[in-house]
PDB file of C-alpha atoms in Angstrom:
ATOM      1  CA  UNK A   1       0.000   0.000   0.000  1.00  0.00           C
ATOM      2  CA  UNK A   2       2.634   2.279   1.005  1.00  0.00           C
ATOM      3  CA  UNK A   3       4.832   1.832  -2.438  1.00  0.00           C
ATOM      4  CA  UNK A   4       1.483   2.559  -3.986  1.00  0.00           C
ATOM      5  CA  UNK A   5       1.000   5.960  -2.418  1.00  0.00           C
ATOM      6  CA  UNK A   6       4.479   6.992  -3.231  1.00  0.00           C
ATOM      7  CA  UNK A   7       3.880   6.131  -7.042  1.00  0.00           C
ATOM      8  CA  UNK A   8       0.469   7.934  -7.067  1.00  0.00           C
ATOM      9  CA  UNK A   9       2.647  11.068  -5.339  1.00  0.00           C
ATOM     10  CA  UNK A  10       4.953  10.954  -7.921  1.00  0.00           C
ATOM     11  CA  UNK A  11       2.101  10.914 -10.642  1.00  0.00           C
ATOM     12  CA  UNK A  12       0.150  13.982  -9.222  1.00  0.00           C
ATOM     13  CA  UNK A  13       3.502  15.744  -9.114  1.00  0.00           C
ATOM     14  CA  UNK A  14       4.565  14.980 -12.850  1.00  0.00           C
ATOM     15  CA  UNK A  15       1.042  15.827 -13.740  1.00  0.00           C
ATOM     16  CA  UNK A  16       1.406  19.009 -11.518  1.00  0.00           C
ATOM     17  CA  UNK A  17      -1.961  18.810 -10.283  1.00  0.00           C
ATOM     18  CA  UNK A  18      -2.774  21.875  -8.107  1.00  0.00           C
ATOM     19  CA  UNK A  19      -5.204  19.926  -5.684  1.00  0.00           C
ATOM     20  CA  UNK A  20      -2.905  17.282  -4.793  1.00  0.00           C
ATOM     21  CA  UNK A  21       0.119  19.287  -4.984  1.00  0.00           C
ATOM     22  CA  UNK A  22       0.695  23.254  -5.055  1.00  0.00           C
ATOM     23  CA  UNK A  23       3.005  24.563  -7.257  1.00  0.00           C
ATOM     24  CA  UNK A  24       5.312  26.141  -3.973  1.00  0.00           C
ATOM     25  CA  UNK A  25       5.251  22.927  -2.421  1.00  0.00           C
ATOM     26  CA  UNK A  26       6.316  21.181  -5.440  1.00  0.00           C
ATOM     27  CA  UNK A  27       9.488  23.355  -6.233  1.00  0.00           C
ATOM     28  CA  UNK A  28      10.063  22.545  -2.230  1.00  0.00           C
ATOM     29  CA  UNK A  29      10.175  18.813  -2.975  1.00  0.00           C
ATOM     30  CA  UNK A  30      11.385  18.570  -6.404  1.00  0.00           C
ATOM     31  CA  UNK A  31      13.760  16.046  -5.510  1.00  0.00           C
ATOM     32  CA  UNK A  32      11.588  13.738  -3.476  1.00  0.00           C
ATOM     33  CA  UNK A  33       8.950  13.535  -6.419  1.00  0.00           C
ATOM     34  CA  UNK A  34      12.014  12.838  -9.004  1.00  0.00           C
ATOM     35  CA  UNK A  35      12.738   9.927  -6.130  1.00  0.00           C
ATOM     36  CA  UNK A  36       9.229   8.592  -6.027  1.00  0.00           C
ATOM     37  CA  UNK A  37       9.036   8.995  -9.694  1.00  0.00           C
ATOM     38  CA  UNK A  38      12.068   6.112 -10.248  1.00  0.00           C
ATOM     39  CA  UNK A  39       9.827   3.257 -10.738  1.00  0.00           C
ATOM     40  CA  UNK A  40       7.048   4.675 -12.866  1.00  0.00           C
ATOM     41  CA  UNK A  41       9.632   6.854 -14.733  1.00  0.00           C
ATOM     42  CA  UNK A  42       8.474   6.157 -19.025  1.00  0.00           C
ATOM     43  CA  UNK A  43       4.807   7.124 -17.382  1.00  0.00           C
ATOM     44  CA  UNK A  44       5.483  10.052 -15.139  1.00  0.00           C
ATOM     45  CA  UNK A  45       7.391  11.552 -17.616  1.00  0.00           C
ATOM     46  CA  UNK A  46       4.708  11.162 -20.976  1.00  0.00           C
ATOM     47  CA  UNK A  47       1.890  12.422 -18.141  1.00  0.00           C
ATOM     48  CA  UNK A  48       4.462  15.337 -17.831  1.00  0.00           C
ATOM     49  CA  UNK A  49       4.762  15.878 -21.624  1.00  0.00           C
ATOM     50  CA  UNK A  50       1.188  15.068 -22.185  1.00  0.00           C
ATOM     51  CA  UNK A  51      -0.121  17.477 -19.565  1.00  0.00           C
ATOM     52  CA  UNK A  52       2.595  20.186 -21.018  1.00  0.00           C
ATOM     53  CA  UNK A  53       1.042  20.075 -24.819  1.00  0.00           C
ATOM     54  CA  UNK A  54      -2.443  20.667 -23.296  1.00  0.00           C
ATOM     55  CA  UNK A  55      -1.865  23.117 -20.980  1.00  0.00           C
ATOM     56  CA  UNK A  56       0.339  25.188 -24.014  1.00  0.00           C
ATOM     57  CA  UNK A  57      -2.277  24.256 -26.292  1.00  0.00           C
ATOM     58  CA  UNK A  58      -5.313  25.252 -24.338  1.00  0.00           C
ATOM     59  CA  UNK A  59      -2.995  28.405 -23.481  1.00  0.00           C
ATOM     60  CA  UNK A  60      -2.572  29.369 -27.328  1.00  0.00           C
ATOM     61  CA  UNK A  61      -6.416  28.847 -27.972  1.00  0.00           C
TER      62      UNK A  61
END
């Protein structure tokens, strides 16, 4: 249970999602998310990318 708590951390941090994680509190623990991110790395990082292009696309209209 515990491992799967740290993985869903890691998630809501790649995915930068404000009511699981604030934006402050995430620069804080930057490096602690890139730790819990280690074993779901190839996901956390296309949520990141995939959250990215919508967020610049919904930005650009």
């Amino acid at each position: 249970m515990e491992r799967d708590l740290r993985v869903l951390a890691a998630l809501a941090g790649a995915a930068r999602m404000k009511g699981v994680v604030g934006s402050g509190e995430a620069r804080r623990h930057q490096n602690r998310i890139e730790q819990l991110s280690v074993p779901v790395e190839p996901i956390a990082t296309a949520l990141r990318k995939s959250v990215e292009a919508a967020r610049s696309s919904a930005a650009g209209g």
